[in-house]
Coordinates of N, CA and C in Angstrom, one line a residue:
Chain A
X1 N 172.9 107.8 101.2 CA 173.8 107.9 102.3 C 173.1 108.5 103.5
X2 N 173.3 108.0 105.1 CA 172.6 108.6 105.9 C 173.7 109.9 106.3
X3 N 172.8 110.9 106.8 CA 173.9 111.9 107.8 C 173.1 112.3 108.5
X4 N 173.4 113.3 109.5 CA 173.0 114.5 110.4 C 173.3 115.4 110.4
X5 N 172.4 116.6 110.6 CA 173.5 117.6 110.6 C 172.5 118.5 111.5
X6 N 173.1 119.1 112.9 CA 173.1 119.3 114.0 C 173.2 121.2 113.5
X7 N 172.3 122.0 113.3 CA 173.0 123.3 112.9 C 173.5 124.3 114.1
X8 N 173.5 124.1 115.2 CA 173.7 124.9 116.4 C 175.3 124.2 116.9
X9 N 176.0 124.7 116.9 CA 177.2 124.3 117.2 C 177.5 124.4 118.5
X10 N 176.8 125.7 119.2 CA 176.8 126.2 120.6 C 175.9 127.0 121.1
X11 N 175.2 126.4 122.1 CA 173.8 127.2 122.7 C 174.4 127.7 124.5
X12 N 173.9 128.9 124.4 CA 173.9 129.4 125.8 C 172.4 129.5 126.1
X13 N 172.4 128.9 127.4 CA 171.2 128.9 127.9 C 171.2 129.2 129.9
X14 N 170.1 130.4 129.9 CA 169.9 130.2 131.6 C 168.9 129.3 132.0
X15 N 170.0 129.0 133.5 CA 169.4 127.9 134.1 C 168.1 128.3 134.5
X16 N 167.4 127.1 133.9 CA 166.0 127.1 134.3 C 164.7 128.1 133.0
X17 N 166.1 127.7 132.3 CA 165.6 128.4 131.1 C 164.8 127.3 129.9
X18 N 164.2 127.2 129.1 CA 163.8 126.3 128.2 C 165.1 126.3 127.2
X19 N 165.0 125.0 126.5 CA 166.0 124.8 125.8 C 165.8 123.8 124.4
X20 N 166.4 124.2 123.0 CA 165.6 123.0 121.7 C 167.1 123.1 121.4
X21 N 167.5 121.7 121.0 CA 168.6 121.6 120.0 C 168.0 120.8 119.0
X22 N 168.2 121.5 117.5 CA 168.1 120.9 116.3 C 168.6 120.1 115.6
X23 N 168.0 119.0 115.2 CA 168.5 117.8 114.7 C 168.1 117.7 113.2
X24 N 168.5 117.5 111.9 CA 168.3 117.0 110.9 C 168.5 115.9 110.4
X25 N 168.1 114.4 109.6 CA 168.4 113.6 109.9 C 168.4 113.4 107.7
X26 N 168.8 112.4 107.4 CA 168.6 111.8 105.7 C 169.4 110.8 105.9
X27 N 167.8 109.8 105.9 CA 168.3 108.3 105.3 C 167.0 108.3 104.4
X28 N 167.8 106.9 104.3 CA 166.9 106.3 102.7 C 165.8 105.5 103.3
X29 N 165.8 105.2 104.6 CA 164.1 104.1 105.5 C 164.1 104.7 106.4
X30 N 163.2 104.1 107.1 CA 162.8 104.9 107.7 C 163.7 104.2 109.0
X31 N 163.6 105.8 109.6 CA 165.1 106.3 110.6 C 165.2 105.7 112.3
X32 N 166.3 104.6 112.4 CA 166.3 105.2 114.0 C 166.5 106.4 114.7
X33 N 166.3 107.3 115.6 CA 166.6 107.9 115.3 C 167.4 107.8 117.7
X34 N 168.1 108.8 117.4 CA 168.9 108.7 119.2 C 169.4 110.1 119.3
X35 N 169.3 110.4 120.3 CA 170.0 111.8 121.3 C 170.9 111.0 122.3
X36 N 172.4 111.4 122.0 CA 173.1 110.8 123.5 C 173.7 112.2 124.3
X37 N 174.4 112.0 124.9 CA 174.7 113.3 125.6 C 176.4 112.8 126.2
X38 N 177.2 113.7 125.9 CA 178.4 113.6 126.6 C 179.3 114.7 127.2
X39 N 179.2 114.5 129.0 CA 179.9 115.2 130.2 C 181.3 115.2 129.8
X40 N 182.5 116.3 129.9 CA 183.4 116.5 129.8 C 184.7 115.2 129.7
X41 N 185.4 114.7 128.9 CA 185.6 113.8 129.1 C 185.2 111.9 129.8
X42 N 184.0 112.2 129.5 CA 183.2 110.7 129.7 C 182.8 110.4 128.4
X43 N 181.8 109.1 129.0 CA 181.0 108.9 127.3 C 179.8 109.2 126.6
X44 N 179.4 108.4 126.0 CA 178.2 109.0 125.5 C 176.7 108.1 126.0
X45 N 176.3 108.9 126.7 CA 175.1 108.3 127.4 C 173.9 108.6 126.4
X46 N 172.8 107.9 126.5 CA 171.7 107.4 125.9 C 170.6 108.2 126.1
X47 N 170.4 109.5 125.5 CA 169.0 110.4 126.3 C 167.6 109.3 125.9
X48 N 167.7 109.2 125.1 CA 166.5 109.1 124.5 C 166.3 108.3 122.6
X49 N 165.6 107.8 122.1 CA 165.4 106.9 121.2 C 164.2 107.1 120.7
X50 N 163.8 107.3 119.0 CA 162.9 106.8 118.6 C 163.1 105.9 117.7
X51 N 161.9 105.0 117.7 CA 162.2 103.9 116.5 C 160.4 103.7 116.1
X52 N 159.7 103.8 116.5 CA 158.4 103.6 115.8 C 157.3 104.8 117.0
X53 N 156.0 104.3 116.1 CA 154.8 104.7 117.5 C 154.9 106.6 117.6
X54 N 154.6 106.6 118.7 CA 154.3 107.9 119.8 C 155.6 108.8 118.9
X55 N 155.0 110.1 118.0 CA 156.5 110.7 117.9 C 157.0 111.4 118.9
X56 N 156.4 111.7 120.0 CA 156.9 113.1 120.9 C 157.7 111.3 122.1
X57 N 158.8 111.6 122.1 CA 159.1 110.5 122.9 C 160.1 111.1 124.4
X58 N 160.0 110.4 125.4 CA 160.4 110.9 126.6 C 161.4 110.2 126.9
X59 N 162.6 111.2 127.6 CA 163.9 110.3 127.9 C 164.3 110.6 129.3
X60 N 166.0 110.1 129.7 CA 166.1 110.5 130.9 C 166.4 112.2 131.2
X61 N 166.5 112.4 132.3 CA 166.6 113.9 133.0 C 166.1 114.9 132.0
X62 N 164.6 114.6 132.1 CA 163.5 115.3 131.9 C 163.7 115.7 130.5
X63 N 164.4 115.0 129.9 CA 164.5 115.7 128.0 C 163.4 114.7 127.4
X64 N 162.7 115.8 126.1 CA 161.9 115.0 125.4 C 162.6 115.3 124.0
X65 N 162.1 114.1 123.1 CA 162.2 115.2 121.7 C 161.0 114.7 121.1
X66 N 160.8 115.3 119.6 CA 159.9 115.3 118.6 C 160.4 115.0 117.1
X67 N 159.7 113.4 116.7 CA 160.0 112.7 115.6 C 159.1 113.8 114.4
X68 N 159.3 114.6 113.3 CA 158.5 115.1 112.4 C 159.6 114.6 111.0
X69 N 158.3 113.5 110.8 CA 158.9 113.2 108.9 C 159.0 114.5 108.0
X70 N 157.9 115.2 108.4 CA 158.2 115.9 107.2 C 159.1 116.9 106.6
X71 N 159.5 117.2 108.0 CA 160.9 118.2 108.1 C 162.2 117.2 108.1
X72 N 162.1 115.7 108.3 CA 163.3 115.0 108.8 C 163.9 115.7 109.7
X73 N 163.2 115.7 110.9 CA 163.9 116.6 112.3 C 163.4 115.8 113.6
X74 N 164.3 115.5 114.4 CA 164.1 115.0 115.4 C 164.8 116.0 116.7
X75 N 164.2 117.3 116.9 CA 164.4 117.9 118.0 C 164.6 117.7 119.1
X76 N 165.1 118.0 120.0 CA 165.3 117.8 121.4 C 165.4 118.9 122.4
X77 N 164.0 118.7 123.2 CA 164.0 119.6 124.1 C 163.8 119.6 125.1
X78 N 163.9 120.7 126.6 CA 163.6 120.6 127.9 C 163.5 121.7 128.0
X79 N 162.4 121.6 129.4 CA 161.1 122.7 129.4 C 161.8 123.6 130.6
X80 N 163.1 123.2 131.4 CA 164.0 123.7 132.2 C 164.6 123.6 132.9
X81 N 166.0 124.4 132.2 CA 167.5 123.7 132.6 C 167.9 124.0 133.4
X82 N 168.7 122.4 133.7 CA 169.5 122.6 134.9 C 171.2 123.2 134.9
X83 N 172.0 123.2 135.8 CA 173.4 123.5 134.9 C 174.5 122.5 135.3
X84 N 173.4 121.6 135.3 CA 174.4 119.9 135.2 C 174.1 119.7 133.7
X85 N 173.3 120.5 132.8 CA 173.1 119.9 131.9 C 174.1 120.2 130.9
X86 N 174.5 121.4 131.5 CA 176.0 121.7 130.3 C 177.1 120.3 130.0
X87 N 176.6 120.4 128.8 CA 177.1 119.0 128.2 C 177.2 119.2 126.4
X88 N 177.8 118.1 125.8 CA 177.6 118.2 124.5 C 176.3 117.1 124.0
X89 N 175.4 117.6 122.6 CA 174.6 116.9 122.7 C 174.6 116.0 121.2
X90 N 174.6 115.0 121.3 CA 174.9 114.4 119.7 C 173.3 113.7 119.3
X91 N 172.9 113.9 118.3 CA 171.6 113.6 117.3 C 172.4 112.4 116.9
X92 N 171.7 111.4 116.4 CA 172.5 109.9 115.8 C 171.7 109.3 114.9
X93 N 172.0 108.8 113.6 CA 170.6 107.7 113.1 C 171.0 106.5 112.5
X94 N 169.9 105.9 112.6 CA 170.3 104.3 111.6 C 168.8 103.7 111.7
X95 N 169.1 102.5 111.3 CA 167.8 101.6 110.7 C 168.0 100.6 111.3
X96 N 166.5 100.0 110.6 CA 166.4 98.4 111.1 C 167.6 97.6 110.2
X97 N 168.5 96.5 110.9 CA 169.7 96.1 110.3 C 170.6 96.9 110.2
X98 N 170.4 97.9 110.5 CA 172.0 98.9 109.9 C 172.9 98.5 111.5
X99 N 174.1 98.5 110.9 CA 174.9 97.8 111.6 C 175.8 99.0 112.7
X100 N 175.5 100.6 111.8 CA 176.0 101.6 112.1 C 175.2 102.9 112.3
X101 N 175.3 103.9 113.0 CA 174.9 104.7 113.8 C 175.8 105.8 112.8
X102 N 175.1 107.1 112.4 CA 175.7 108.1 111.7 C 175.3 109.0 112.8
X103 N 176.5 109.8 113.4 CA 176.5 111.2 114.5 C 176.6 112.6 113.4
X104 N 175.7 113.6 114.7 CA 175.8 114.9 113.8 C 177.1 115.5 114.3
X105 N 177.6 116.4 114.5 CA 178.7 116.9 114.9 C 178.7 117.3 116.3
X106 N 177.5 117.6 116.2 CA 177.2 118.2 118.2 C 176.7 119.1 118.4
X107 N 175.8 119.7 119.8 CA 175.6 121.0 120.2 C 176.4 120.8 121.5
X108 N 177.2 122.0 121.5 CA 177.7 122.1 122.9 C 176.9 123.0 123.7
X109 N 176.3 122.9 125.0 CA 175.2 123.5 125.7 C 176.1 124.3 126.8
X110 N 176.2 125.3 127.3 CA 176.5 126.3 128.1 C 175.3 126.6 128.6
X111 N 175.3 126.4 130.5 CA 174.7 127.0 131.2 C 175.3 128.0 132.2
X112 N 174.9 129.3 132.0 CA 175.0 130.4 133.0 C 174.0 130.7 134.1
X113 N 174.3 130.7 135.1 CA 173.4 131.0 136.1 C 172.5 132.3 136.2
Chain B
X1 N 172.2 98.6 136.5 CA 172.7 98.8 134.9 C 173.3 98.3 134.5
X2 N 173.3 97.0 133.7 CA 174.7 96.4 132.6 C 175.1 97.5 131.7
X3 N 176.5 97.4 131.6 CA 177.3 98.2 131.0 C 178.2 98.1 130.8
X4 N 178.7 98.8 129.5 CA 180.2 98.4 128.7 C 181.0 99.1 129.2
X5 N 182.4 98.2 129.6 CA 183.3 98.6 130.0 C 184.3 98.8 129.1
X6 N 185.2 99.5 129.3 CA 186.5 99.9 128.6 C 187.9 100.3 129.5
X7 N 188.8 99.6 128.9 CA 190.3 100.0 129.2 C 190.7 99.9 128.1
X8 N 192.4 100.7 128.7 CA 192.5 101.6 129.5 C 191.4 102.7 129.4
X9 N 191.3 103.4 130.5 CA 190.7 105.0 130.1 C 191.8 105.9 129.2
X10 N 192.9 105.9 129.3 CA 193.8 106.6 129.0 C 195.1 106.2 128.9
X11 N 195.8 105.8 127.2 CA 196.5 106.0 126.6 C 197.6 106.7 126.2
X12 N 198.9 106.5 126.5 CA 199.8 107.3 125.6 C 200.8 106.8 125.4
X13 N 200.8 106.0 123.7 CA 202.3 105.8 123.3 C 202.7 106.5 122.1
X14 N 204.1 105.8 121.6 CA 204.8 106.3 121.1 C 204.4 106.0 118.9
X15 N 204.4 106.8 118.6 CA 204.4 106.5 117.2 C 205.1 105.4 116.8
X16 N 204.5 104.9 116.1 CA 205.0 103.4 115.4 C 204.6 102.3 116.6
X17 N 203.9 102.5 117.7 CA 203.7 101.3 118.7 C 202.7 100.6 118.2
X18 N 202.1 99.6 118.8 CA 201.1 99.1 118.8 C 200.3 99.4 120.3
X19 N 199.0 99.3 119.5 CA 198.1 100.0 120.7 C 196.7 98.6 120.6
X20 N 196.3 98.2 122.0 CA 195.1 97.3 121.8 C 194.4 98.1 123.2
X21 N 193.1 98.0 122.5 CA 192.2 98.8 123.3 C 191.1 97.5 123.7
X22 N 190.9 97.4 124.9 CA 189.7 96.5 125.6 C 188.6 97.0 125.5
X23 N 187.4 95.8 125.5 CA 186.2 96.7 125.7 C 185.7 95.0 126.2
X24 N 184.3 94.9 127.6 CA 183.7 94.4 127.9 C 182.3 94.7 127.6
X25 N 181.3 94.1 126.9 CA 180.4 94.5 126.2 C 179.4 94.2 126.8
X26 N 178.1 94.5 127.3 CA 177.0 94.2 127.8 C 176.7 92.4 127.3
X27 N 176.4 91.7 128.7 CA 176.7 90.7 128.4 C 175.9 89.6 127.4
X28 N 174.5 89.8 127.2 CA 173.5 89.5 126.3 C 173.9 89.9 125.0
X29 N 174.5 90.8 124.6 CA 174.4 91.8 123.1 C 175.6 90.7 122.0
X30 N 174.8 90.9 121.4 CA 175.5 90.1 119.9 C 176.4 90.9 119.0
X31 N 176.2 91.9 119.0 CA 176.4 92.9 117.9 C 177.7 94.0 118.8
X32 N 178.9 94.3 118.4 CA 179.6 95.4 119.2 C 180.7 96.1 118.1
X33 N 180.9 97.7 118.5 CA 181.7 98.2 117.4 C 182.0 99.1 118.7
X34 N 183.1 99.9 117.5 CA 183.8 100.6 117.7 C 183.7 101.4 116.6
X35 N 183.8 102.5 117.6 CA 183.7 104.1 117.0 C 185.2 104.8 117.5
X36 N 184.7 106.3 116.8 CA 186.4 107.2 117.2 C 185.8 108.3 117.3
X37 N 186.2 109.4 117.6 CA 186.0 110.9 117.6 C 187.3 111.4 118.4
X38 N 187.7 112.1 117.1 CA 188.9 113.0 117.2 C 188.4 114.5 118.1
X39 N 189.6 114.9 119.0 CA 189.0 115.9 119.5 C 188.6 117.0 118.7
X40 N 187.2 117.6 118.8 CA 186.3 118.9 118.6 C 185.9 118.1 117.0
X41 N 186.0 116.9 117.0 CA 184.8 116.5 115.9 C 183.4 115.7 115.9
X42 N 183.0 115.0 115.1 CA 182.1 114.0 115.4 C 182.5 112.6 115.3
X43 N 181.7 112.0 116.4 CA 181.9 110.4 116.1 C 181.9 109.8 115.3
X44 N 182.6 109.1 114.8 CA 182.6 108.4 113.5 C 183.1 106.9 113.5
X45 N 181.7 106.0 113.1 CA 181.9 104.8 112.8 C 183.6 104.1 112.8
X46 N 184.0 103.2 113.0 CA 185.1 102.5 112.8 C 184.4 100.9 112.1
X47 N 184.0 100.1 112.6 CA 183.7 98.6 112.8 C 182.6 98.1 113.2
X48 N 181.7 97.5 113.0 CA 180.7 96.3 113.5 C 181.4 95.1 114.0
X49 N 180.7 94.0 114.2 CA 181.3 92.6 114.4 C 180.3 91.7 114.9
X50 N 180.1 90.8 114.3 CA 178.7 89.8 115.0 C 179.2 88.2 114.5
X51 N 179.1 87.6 115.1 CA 179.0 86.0 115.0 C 180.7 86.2 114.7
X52 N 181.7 86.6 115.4 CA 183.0 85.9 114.8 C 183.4 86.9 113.8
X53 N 182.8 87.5 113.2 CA 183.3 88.6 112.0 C 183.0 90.1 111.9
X54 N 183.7 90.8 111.1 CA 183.5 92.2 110.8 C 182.0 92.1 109.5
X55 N 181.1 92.7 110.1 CA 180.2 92.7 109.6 C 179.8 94.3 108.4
X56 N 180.4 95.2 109.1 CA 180.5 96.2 108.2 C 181.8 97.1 108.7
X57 N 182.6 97.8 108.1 CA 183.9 98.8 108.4 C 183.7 100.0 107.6
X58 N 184.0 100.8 108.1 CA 184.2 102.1 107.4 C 185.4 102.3 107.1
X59 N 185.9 103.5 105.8 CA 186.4 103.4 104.9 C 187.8 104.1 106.2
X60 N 187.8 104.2 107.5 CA 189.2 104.8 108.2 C 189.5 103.0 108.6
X61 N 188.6 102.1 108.6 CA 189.2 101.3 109.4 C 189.8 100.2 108.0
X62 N 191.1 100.5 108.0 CA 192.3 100.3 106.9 C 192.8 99.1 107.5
X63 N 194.2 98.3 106.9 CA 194.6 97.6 107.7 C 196.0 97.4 108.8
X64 N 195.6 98.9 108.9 CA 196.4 99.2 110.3 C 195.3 98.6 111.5
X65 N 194.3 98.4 111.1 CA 193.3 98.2 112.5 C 192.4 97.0 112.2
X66 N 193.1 96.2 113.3 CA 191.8 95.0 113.5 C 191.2 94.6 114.9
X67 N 190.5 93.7 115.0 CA 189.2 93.7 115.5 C 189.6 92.0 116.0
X68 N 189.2 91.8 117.4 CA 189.0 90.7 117.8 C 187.9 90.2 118.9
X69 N 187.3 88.9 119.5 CA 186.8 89.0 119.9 C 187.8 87.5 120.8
X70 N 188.7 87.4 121.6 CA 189.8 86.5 122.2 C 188.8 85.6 123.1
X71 N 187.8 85.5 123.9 CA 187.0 84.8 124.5 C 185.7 85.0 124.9
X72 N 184.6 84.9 125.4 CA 183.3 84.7 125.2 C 182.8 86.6 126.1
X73 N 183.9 87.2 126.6 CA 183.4 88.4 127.1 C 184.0 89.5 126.7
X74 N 185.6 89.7 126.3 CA 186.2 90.5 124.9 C 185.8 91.2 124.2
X75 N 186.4 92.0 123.7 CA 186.3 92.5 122.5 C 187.4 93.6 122.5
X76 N 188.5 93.3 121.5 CA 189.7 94.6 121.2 C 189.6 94.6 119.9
X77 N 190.2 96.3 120.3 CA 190.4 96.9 118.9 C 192.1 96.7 118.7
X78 N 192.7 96.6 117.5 CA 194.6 96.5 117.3 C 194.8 97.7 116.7
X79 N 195.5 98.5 117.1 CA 196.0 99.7 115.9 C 197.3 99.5 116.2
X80 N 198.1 98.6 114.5 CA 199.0 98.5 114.0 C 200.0 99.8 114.2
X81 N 201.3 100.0 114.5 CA 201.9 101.2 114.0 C 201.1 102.7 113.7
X82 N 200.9 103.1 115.1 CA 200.1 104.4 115.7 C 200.6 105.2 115.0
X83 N 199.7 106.1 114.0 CA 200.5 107.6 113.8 C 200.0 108.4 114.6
X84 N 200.1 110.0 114.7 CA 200.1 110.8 115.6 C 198.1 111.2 115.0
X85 N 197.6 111.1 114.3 CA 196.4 111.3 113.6 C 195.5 110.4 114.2
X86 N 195.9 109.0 114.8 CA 194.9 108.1 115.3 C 194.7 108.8 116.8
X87 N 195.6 109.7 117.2 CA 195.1 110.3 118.7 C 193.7 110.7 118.7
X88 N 192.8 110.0 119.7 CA 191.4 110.0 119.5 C 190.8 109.7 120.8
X89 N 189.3 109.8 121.0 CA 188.6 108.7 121.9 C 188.2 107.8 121.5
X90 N 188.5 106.7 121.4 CA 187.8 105.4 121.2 C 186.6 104.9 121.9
X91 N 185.9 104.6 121.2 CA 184.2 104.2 121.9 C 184.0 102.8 121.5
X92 N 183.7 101.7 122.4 CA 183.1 100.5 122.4 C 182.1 100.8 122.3
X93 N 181.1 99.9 121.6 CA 179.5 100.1 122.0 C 179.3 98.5 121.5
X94 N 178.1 98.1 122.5 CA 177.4 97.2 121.5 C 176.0 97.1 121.6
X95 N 175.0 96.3 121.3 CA 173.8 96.2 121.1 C 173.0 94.7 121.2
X96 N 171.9 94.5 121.2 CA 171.6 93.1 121.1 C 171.0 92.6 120.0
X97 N 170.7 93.8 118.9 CA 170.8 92.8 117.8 C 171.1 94.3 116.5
X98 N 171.1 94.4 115.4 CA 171.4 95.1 114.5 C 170.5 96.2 114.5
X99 N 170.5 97.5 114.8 CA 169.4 98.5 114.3 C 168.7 99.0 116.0
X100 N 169.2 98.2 117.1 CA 168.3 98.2 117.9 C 169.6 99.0 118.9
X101 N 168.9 99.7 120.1 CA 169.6 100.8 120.8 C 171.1 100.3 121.3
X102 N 172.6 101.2 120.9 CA 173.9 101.2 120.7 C 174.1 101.8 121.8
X103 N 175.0 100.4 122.7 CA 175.0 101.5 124.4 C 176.5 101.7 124.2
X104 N 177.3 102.8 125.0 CA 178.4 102.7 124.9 C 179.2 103.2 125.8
X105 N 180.5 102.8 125.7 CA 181.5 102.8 126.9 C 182.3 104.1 127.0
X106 N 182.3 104.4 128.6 CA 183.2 105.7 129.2 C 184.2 106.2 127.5
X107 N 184.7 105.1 127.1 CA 185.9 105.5 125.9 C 187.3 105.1 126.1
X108 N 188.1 105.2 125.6 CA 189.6 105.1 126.0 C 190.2 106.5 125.1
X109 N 190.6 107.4 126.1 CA 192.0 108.5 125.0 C 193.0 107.8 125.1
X110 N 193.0 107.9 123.5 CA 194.9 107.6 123.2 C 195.2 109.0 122.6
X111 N 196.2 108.8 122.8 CA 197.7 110.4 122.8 C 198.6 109.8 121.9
X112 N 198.9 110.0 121.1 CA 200.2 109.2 120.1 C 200.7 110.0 119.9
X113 N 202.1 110.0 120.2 CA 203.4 111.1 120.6 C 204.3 110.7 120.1

């Protein structure tokens, strides 16, 4: 069975501060793997994706993460935040053919000035 | 940016109604589902659908809830006789082929009162 599991439920972070939300991922192939991001009542937008190649992969508004098999961890981080970024952050996985997308539960991100 | 649309944004009927949720899907993509997330949980799977059919459903989508695709740009979800438990955000998403990056729409909240 795939899952995720997101262990930070809630990060405070200052702006302009560095920032990692942790991702754990278990499937049985090898993983797609996605960061979306969702603003208060909107949806869930697309940070970033890996699926093969380069594991350090670059998405939009300046977030990167890091694919590491050996931990099954697909991290997500930025080198410094803004406080548009207060948002919630969802880890996601699936495979080639998988028809479905398994979500972690979330990091909700707090920025203080 | 092509992008999936959804109506309504916002929902509210009455228990025991029926409820059909729209979604316009990026117009290339073969592949579209629908997800849920109940407020302060995680997203969770509902449905696939490719060529005309439900391709995979998770064990919530029972048969209070079906799935159509009424003309070449479509796609609704049916929830049969609403209980107060289906109050959710509903998420369209689709994709262009199985496994490959799941974009998805603003959402629709339904309220079931």
């Amino acid at each position: 069975a795939q899952s995720v599991t997101q262990p930070d439920i809630h990060i405070t972070v200052s702006e302009g501060a560095s920032l990692e939300l942790r991702c754990n991922y278990s499937y049985g192939a090898t993983p797609y793997l996605f960061w979306y991001v969702q603003s208060p009542g909107q949806g869930l937008q697309l940070l970033l994706k890996y699926f093969s190649g380069d594991t350090l992969v670059q998405g939009i508004k300046g977030f990167e993460a890091e694919f590491k098999r050996s931990q099954s961890s697909f991290n997500l981080r930025k080198p410094s935040v803004h406080w548009s970024d207060a948002a919630e952050y969802f880890c996601a996985v699936g495979g080639v053919a998988d028809y479905k997308l398994s979500f972690g539960a979330g990091t909700t991100v707090t920025v203080r000035a | 940016e092509p992008e999936v649309t959804q109506t309504p944004s916002h929902q509210v009927t009455q228990m025991g109604q029926e409820v059909i949720l729209r979604c316009v899907p990026i117009s290339n993509h073969l592949y579209f589902y629908w997800y849920r997330q109940i407020l302060g949980q995680k997203v969770e799977f509902l449905v696939s659908f490719y060529n005309n059919e439900i391709s995979e459903k998770s064990e919530i989508f029972d048969d209070q809830f079906s799935v159509e695709r009424p003309d070449g740009s479509n796609f609704t979800l049916k929830i049969r006789s609403t209980k107060l438990e289906d109050s959710a955000m509903y998420f369209c998403a689709s994709s262009g082929t199985a496994g490959n990056t799941i974009y998805f729409g603003e959402g629709s909240w339904l309220t079931v009162v």
